[in-house]
GROMACS .gro file of C-alpha atoms in nm:
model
   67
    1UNK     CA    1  15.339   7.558  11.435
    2UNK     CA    2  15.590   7.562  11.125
    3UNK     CA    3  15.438   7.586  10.771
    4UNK     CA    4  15.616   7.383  10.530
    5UNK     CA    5  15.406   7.473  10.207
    6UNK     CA    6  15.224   7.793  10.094
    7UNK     CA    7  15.011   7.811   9.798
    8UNK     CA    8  15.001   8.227   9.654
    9UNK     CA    9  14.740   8.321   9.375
   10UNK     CA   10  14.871   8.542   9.229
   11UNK     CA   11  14.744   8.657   8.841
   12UNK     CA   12  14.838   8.683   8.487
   13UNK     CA   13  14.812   9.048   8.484
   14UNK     CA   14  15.179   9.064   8.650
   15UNK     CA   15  15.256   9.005   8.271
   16UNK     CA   16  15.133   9.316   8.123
   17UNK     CA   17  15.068   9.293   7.753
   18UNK     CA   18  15.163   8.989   7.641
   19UNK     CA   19  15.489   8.971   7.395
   20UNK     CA   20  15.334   8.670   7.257
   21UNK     CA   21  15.044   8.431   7.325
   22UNK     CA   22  14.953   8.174   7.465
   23UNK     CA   23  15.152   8.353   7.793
   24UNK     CA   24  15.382   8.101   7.970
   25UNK     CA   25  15.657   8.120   8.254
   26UNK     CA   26  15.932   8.258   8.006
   27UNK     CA   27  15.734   8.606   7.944
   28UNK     CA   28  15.820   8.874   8.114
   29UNK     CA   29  15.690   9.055   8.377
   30UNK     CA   30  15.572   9.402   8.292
   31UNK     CA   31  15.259   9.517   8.497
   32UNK     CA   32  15.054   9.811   8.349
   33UNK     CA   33  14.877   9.870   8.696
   34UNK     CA   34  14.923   9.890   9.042
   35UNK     CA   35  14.757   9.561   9.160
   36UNK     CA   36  14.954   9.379   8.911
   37UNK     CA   37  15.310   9.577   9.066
   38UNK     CA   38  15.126   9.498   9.437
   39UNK     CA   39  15.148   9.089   9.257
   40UNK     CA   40  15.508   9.116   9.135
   41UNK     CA   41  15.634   9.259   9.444
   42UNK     CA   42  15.468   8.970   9.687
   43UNK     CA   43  15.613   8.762   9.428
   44UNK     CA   44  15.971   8.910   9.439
   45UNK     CA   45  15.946   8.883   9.831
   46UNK     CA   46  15.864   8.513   9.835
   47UNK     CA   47  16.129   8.450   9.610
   48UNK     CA   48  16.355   8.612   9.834
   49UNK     CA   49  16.228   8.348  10.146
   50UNK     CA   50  16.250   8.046   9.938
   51UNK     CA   51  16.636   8.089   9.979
   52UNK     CA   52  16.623   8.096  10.390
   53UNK     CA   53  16.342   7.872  10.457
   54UNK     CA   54  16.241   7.486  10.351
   55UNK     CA   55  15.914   7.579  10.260
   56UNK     CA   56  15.796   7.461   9.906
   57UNK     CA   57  15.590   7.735   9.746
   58UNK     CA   58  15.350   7.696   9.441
   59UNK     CA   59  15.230   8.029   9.272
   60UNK     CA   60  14.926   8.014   9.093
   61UNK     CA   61  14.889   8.284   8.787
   62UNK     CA   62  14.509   8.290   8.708
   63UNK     CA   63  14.449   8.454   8.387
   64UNK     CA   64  14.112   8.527   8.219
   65UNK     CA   65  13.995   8.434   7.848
   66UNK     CA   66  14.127   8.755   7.706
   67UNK     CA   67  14.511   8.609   7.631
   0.00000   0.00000   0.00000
C-alpha cells in the first residue's frame, strides 16, 4: 500500500493576527497559540516530505467568519 495523495486540514489560525485582510497564501505565519505552532510545525514537516516523496499534498486552511 503506497499513498500517492494526502489531504491535511490544517487552519487559519497558523496566521496569527492578520497583517491585512482578506488573509491569503502570501501572509505570514505567526501563531499566537500552541495549537496554531502544533499546525505550523505539521505543516513545516510535510513540506519537508514533499521533496523525497511523489506524493501530491493539498493543505486546507479553514478559517472562521472573524477575518
Amino acid at each position: 500500500f503506497f499513498l500517492q495523495q494526502q489531504i491535511f486540514s490544517s487552519s487559519a489560525c497558523v496566521y496569527g493576527e492578520p497583517n491585512f485582510i482578506p488573509l491569503n497564501e502570501d501572509h505570514q505565519l505567526n501563531p499566537i497559540n500552541p495549537y496554531g505552532k502544533n499546525k505550523v510545525d505539521i505543516e513545516e514537516i510535510k513540506w519537508n516530505r514533499i521533496k523525497t516523496l511523489p506524493l501530491y499534498h493539498l493543505y486546507l486552511r479553514k478559517q472562521n467568519n472573524k477575518f
